[in-house]
Short mmCIF file of C-alpha atoms in Angstrom, two decimals:
data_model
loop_
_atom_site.label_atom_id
_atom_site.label_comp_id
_atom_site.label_asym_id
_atom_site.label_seq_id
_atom_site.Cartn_x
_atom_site.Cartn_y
_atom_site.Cartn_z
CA UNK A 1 163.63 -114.56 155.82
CA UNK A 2 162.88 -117.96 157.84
CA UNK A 3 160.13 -118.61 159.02
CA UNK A 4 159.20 -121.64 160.80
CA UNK A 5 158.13 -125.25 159.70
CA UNK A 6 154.70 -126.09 159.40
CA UNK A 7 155.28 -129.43 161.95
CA UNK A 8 156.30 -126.86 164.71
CA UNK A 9 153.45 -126.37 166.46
CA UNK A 10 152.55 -130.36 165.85
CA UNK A 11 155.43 -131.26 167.39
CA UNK A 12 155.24 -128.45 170.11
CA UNK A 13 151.81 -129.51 171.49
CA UNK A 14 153.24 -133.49 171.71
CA UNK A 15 155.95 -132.06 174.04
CA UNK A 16 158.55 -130.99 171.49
CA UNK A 17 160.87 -128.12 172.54
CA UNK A 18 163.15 -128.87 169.94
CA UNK A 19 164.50 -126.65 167.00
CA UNK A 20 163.78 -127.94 163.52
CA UNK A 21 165.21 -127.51 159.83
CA UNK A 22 162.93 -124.62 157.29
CA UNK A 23 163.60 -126.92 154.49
CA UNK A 24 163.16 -130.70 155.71
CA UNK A 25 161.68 -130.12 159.18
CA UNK A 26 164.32 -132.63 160.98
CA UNK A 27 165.04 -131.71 164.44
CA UNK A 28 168.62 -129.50 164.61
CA UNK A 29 171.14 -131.93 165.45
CA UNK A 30 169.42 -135.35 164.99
CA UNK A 31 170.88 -138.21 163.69
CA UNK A 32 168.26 -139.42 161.87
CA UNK A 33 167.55 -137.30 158.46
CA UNK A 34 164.63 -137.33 156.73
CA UNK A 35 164.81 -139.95 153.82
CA UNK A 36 161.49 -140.09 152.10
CA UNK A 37 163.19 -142.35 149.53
CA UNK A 38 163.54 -144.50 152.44
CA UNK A 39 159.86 -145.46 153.07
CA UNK A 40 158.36 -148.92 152.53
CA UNK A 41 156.31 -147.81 149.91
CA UNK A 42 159.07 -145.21 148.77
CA UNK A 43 160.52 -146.98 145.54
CA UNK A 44 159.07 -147.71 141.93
CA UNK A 45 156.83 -150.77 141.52
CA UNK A 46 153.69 -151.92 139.33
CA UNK A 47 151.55 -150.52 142.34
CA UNK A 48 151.40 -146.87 144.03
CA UNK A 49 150.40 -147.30 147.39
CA UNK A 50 150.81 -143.74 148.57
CA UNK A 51 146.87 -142.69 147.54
CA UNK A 52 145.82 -141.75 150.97
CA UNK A 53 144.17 -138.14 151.65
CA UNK A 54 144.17 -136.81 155.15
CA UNK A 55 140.63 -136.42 155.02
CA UNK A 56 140.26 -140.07 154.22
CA UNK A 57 142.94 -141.13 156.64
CA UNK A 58 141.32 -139.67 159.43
CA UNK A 59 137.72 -141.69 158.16
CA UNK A 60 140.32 -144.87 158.60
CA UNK A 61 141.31 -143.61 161.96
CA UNK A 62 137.48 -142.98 162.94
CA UNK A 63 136.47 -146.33 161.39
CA UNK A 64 139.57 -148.50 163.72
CA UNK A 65 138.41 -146.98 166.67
CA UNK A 66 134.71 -145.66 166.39
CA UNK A 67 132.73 -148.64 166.15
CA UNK A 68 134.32 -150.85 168.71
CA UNK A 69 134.31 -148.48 171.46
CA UNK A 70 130.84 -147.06 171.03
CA UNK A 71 129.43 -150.15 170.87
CA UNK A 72 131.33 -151.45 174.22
CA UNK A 73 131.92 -148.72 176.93
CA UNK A 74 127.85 -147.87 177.67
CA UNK A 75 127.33 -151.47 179.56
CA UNK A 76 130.63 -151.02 181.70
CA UNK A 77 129.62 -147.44 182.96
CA UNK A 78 127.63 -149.00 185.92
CA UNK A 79 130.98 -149.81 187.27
CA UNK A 80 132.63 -146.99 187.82
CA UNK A 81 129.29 -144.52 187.70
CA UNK A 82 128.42 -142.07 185.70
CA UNK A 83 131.22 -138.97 186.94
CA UNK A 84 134.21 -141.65 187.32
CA UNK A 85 133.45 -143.37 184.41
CA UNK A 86 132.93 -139.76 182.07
CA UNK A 87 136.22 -138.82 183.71
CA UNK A 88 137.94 -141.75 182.44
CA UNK A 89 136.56 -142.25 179.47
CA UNK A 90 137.96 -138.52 178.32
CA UNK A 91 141.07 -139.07 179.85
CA UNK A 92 141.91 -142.16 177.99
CA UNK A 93 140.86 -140.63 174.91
CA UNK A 94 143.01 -137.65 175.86
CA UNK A 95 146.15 -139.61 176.30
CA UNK A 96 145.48 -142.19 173.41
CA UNK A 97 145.34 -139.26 171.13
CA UNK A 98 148.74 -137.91 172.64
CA UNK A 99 150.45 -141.09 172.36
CA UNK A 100 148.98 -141.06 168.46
CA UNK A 101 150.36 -137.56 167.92
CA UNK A 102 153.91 -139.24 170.09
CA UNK A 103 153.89 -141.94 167.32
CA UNK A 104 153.17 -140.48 163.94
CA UNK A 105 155.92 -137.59 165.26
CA UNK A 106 158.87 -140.12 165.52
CA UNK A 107 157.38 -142.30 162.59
CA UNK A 108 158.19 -138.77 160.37
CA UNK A 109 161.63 -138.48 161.73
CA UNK A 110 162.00 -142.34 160.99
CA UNK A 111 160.16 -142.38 157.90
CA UNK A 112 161.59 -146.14 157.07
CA UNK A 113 159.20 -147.30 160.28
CA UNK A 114 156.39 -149.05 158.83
CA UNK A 115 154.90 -150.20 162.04
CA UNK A 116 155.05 -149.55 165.67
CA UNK A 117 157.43 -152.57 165.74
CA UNK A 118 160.03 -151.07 163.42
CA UNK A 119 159.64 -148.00 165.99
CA UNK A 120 160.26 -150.52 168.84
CA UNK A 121 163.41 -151.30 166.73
CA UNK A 122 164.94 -148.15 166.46
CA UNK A 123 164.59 -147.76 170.14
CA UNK A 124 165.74 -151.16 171.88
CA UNK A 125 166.62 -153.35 168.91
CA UNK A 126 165.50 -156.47 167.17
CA UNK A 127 164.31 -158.13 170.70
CA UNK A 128 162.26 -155.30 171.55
CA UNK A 129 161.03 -155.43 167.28
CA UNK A 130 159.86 -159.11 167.73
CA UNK A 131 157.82 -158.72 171.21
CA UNK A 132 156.19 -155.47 170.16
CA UNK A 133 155.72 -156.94 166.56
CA UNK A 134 154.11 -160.11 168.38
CA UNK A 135 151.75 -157.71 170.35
CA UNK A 136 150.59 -155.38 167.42
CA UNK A 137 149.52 -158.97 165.35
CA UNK A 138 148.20 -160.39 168.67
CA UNK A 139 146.24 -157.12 169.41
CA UNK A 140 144.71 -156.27 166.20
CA UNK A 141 143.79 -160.20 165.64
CA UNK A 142 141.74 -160.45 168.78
CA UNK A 143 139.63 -156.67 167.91
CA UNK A 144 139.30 -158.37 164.67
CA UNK A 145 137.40 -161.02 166.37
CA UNK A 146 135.43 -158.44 168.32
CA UNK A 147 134.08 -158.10 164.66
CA UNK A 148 133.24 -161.28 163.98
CA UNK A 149 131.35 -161.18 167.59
CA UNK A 150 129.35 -157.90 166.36
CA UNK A 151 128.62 -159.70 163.01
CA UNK A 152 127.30 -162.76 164.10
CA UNK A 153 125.29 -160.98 166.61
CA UNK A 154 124.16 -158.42 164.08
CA UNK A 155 122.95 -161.98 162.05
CA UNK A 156 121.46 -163.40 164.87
CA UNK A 157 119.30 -160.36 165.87
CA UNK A 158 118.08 -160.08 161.88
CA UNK A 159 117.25 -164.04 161.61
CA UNK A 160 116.12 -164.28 165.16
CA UNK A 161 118.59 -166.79 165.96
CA UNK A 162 117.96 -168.89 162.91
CA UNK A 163 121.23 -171.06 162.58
CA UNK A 164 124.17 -171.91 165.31
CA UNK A 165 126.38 -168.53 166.45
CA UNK A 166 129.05 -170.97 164.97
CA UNK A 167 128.06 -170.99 161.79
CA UNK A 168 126.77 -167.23 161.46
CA UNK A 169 130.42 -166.62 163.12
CA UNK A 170 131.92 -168.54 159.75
CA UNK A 171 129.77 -166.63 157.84
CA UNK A 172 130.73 -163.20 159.34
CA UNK A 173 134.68 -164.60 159.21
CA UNK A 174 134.27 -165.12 155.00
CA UNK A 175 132.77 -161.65 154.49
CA UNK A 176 135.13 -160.06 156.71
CA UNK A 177 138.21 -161.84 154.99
CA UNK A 178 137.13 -161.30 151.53
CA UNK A 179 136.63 -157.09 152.53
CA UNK A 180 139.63 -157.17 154.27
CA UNK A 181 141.92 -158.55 151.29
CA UNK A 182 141.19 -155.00 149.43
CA UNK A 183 144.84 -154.09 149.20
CA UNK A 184 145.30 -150.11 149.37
CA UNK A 185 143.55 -148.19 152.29
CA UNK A 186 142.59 -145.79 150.06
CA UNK A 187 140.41 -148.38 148.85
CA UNK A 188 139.44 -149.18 152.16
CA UNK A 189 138.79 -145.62 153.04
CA UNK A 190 135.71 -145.87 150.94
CA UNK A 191 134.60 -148.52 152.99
CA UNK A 192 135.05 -146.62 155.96
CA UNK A 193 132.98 -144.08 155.16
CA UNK A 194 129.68 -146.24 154.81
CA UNK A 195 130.85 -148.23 157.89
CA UNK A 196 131.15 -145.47 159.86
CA UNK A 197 127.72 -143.80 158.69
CA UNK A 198 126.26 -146.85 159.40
CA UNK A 199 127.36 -147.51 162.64
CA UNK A 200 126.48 -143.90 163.37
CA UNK A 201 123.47 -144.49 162.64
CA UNK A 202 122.63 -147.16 164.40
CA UNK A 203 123.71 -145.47 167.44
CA UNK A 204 121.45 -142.66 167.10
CA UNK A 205 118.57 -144.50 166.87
CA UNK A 206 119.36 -146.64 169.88
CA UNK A 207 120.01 -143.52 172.00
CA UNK A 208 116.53 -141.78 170.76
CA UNK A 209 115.28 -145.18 171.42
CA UNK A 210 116.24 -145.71 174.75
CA UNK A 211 114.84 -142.06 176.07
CA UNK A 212 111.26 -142.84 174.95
CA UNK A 213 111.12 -146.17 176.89
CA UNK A 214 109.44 -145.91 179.87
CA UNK A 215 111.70 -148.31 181.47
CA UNK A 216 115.07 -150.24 179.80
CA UNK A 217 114.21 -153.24 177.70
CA UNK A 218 116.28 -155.61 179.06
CA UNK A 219 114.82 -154.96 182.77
CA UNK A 220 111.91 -156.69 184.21
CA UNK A 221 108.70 -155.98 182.63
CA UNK A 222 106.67 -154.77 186.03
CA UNK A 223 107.00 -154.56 188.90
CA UNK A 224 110.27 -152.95 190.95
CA UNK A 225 113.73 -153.90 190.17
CA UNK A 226 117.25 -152.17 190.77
CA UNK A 227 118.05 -149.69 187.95
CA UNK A 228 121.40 -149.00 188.78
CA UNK A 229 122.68 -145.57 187.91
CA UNK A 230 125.16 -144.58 189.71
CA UNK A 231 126.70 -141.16 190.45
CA UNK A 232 129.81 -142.63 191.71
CA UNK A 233 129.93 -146.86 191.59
CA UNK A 234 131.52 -149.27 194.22
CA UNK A 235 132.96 -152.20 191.69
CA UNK A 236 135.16 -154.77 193.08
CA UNK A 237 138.90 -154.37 192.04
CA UNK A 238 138.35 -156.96 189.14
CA UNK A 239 135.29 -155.17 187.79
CA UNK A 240 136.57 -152.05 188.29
CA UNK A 241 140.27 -152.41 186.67
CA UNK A 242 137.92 -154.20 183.63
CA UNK A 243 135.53 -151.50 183.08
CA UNK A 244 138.69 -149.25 183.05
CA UNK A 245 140.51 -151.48 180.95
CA UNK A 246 137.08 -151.40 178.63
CA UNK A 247 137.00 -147.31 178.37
CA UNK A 248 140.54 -147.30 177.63
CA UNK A 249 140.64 -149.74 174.60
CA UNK A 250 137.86 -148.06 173.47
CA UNK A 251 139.82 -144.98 171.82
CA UNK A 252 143.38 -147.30 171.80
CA UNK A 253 143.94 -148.90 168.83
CA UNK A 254 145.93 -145.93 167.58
CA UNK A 255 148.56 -148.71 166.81
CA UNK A 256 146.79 -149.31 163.86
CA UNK A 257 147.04 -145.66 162.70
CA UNK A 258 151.32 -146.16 161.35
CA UNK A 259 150.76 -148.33 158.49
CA UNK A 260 148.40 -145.84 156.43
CA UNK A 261 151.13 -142.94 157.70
CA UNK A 262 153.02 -144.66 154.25
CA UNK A 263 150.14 -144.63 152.19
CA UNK A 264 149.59 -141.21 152.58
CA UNK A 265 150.65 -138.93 150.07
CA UNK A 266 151.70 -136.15 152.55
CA UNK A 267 152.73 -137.84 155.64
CA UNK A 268 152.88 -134.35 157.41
CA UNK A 269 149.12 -134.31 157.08
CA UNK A 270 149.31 -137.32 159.30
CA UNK A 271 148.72 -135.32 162.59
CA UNK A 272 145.33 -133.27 161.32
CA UNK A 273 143.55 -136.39 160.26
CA UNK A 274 144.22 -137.72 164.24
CA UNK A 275 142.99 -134.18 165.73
CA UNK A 276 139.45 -134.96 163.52
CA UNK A 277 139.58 -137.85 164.75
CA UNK A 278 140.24 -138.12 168.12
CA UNK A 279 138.23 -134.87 168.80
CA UNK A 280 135.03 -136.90 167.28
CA UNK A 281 135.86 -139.21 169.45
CA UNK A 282 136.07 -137.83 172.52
CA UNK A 283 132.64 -135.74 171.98
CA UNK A 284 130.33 -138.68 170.92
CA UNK A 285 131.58 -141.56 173.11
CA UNK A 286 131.10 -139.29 175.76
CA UNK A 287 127.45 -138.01 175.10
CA UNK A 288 125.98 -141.22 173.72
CA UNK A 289 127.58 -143.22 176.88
CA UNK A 290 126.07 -140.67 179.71
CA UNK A 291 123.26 -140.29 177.74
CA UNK A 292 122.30 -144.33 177.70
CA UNK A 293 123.73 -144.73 180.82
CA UNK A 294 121.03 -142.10 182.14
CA UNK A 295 118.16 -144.04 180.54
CA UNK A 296 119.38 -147.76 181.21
CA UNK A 297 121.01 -147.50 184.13
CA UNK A 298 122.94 -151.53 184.66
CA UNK A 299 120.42 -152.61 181.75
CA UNK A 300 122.53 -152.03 178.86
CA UNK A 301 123.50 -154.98 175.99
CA UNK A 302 127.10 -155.50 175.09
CA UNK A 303 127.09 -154.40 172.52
CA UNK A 304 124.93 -151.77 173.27
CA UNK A 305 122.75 -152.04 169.75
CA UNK A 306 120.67 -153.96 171.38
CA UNK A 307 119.17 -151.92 174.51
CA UNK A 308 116.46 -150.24 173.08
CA UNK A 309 113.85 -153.29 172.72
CA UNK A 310 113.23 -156.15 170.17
CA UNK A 311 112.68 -153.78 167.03
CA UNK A 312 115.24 -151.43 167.33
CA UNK A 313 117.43 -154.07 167.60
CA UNK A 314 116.98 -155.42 164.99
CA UNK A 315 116.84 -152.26 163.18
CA UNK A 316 120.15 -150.86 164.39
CA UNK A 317 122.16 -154.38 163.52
CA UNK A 318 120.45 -154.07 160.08
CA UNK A 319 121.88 -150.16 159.51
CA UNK A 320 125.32 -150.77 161.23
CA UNK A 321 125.44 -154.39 159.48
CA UNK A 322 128.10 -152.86 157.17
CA UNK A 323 129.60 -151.18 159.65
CA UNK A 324 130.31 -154.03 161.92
CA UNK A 325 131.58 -155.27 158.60
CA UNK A 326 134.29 -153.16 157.95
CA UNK A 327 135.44 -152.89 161.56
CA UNK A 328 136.49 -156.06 161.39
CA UNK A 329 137.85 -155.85 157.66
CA UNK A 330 140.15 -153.06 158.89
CA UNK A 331 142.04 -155.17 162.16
CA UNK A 332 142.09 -158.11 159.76
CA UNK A 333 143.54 -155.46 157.23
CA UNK A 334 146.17 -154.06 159.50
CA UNK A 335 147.88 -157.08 161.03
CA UNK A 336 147.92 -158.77 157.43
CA UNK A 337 149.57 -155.79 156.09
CA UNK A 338 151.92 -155.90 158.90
CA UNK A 339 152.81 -159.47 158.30
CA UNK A 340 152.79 -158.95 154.30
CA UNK A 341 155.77 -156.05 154.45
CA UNK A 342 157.66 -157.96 157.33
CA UNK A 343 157.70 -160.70 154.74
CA UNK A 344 158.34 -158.72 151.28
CA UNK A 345 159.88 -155.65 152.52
CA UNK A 346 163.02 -155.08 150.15
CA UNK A 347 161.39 -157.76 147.83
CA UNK A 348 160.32 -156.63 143.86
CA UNK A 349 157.01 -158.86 144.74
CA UNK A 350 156.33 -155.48 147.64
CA UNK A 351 154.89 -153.42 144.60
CA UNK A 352 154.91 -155.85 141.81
CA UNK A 353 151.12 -157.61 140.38
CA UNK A 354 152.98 -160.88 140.71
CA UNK A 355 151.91 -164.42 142.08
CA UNK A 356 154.33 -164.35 145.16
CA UNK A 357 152.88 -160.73 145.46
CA UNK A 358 149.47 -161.97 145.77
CA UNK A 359 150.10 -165.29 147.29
CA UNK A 360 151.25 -163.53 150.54
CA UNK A 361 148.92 -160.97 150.90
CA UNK A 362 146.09 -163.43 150.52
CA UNK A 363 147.62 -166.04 152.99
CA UNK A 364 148.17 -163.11 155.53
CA UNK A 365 144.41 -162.15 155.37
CA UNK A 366 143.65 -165.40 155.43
CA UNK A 367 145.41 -166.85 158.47
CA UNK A 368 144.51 -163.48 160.50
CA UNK A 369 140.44 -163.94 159.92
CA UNK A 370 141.00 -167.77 160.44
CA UNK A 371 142.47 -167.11 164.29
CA UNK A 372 140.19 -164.25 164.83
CA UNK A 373 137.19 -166.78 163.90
CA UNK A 374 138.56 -169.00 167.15
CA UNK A 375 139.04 -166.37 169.30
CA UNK A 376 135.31 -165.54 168.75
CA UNK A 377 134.23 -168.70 169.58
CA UNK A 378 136.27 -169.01 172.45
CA UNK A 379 135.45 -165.72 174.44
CA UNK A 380 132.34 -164.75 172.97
CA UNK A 381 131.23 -162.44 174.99
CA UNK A 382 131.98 -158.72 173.14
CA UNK A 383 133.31 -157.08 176.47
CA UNK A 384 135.59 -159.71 177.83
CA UNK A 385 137.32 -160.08 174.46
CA UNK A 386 138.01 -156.37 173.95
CA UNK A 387 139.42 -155.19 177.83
CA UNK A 388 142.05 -159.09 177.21
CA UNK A 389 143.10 -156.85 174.13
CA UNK A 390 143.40 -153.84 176.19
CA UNK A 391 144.75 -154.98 179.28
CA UNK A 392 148.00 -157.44 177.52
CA UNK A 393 148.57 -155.58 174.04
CA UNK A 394 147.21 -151.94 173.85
CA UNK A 395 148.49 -150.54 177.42
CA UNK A 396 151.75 -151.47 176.02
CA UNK A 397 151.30 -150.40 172.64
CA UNK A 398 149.37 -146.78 173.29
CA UNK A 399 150.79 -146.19 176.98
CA UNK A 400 154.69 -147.54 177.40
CA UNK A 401 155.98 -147.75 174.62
CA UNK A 402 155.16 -143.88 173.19
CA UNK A 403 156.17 -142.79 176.11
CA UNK A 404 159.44 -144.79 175.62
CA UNK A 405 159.75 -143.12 172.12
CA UNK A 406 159.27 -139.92 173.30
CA UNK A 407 162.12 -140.18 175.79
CA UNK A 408 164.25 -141.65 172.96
CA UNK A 409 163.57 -138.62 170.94
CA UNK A 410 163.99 -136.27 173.40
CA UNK A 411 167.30 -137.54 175.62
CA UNK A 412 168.31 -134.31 176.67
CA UNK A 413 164.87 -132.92 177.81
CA UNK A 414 165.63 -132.85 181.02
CA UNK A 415 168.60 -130.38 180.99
CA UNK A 416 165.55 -127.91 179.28
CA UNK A 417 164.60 -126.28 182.77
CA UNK A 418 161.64 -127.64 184.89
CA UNK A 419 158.84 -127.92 182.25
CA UNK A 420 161.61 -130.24 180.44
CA UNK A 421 162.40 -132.26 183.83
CA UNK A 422 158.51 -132.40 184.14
CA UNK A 423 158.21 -133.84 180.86
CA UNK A 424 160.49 -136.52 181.34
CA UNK A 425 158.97 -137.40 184.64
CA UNK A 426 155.48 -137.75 182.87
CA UNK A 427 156.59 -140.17 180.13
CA UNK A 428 158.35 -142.25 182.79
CA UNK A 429 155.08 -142.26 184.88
CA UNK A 430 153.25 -143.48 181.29
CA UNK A 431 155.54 -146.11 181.13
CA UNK A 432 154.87 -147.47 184.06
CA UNK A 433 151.62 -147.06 183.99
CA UNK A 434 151.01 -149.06 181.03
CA UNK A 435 152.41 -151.66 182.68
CA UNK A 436 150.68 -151.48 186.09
CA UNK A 437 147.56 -151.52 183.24
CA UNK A 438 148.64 -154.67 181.59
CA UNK A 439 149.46 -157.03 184.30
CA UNK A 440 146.30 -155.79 186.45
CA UNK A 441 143.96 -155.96 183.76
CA UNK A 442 144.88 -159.55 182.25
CA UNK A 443 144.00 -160.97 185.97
CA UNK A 444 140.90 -158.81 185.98
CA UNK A 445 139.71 -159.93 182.53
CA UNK A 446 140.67 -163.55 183.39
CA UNK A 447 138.73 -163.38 186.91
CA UNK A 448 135.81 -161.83 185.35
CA UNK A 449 135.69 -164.36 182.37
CA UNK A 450 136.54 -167.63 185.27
CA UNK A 451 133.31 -165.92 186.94
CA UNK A 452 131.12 -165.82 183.53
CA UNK A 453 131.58 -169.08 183.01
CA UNK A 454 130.96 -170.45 186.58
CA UNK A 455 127.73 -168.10 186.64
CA UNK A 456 126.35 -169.90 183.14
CA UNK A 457 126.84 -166.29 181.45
CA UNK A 458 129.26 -168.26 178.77
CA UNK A 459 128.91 -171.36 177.16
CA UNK A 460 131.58 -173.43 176.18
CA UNK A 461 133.87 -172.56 173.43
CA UNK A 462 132.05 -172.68 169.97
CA UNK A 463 128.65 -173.04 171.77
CA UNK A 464 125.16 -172.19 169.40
CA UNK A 465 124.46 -169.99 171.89
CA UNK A 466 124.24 -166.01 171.61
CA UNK A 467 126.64 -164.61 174.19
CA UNK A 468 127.52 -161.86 172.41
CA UNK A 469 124.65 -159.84 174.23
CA UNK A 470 125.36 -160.70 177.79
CA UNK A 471 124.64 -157.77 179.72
#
């Protein structure tokens, strides 16, 4: 008797209305067959890479995005206030989790799709390969630098501002480079766990902090002064489209979530670890950002470690120190990975403990903390840096171009009644959106930085100065 395939009801709740095989769980009547003999990581070698756990992918998943956004959406919530900005802070996590599900659904039908850029392939060729291949290295280099901007303020809280940013940005750049050239994620995933605990943490006692102050720490210390919490905010259109920009990178790095799809050992498991995930997510982000909001009104750091006063700053860098670590180990780790199969796939040296094997992997790491280490220096200031990565790589990445895979996947949808027509019509309206997202938020994020620096809120590029705090 059949009965139906586990991936069913996966693919079901990511819009599938499609039939699928008992034995291989390939979509009737597709022209792509399942092939796990065809995966990157598929053949025999010195090295099995397939170690990965679902449980400890979806710590890797929690680790990419966890850190980064908790420590970055409390400060912009004075923009939008606190319903608006709660609204789109779960919505974004909503429909980065879809377009996650979108992905790692048509990475299992393609199982030779390393990347989101050998996706991109499948659907408009090698042009569409090299530009979305350019933005997945471009996006996951510049979040990488967002951890060398949490690092060297994590340093620079501990020493009290001891040395240059500079140098305590090198420093953060060589521990961050020698973590990130750990060459399995399932080694990583160990990592992840103490980053994430860490960072956790840290959190928790900054948001306990903040509710026994009697008034923020970073506001005046007597007298009257605007607090700033908002039910519903009046940003300009810069400010606004940035703090937007800001929630929605938060939970959108799901980019980043492919390449350990082909060092799991059951890639089907692929779509559980991204429910844990995502559903963590969506839960904390939201209670720890209303919750601060609440207590600090406009007067929260960036990152947000520091708003609870002198002390427990210093004592929530020192517990998330390794957390802020391994954030930034894991971009570096992703886009060197990327750039270490694009250049050995179909090679011996892929899976062989050679020199050539080695030689690449290191010089990927390598060159990936080198130009995240500029970019730090550049646009230090932790906010700015992450809603430029949101606004010209991620909408792309996480909006258009799942939606565009979807449609690919699903060409005759729209002869499937009206909830197929309405599907269509919603993955359309993604892509544009996306795009509407990219070119509106690059101008914001470039107005808003043009302002810091006019206002004296940034230094200039590879200044001693601490910006990474600037509220």
């Amino acid at each position: 008797m059949s009965t139906d395939h586990p991936d069913k009801k996966i693919q079901h709740l990511a819009g599938d209305n499609a039939a699928y095989d008992d034995a291989t769980g390939v979509e009737l009547g597709s022209a792509s067959p399942v092939d796990r003999a065809g995966e990157v990581f598929g053949g025999d070698g010195d090295i099995d890479f397939k170690t990965v756990g679902w449980i400890h992918a979806s710590m890797i998943f929690l680790k990419v995005i966890f850190a980064t956004g908790v420590l970055s959406i409390p400060s912009v919530m004075f923009d939008l206030g606190a319903v608006p900005g709660s609204i789109v802070l779960v919505a974004f996590t909503t429909l980065n989790g879809y377009g996650a599900v979108v992905q790692g659904n048509f990475r299992n039908r393609h199982p030779s799709c390393h990347s989101i850029a050998d996706m991109a392939g499948v659907v408009g060729g090698v042009p569409l390969q090299e530009l979305t291949g350019f933005l997945f290295i471009a996006s996951h280099v510049i979040t990488a630098a967002s951890g060398v901007i949490g690092v060297s303020a994590a340093i620079n809280a501990l020493s009290t501002h001891a040395a240059c940013t500079v140098w305590w940005s090198f420093l953060a750049t060589v521990v961050i480079f020698l973590c990130a050239s750990v060459r399995k994620f399932s080694h990583i995933s160990w990592l992840s766990w103490v980053g994430f605990f860490s960072v956790l943490v840290a959190i928790l006692v900054v948001v306990i902090g903040v509710t026994l102050r009697d008034r923020p720490a970073a506001a005046p210390a007597s007298g009257d002064f605007d607090f700033g919490f908002n039910i519903i905010g009046s940003p300009s259109f810069a400010a606004g489209i940035t703090a937007t920009v800001t929630m929605f990178v938060s939970s959108a790095a799901t980019s980043a979530f492919l390449p350990v799809i082909a060092e799991m050992k059951q890639p089907k498991d692929y779509n559980k670890a991204v429910y844990l995930c995502m559903g963590f997510v969506a839960a904390s982000y939201l209670s720890f950002t209303v919750v601060m909001y609440y207590y600090c009104g406009r007067w929260i750091a960036s990152p947000s470690l520091g708003s609870a006063g002198p002390l427990l700053k210093k004592v929530s860098y020192g517990i998330a120190f390794p957390g802020l670590i391994v954030s930034g180990c894991l971009y570096v780790h992703v886009a060197a990975k990327y750039l270490f199969v694009r250049i050995l796939r179909n090679s011996e040296h892929l899976q062989k403990n050679s020199i050539v094997h080695w030689g690449t992997w290191i010089t990927c790491t390598l060159s990936c903390s080198v130009v995240a280490f500029i970019l730090a220096s550049a646009i230090p200031i932790f906010n700015y840096i992450l809603a430029l990565v949101g606004s010209l790589c991620f909408a792309p990445l996480t909006i258009s171009l799942p939606a565009l895979l979807w449609v690919y996947d699903h060409q005759d949808a729209w002869k499937h009644g009206l909830r197929g027509k309405g599907m269509v019509f919603f993955h359309l309206f993604l892509i544009g959106l996306g795009l509407f997202m990219t070119v509106s938020g690059a101008y914001s994020v470039v107005v808003q930085i043009k302002e810091a620096y006019a206002q004296g809120k940034i230094d200039s590029a590879f200044s001693c100065a601490d910006n990474s705090g600037t509220v």
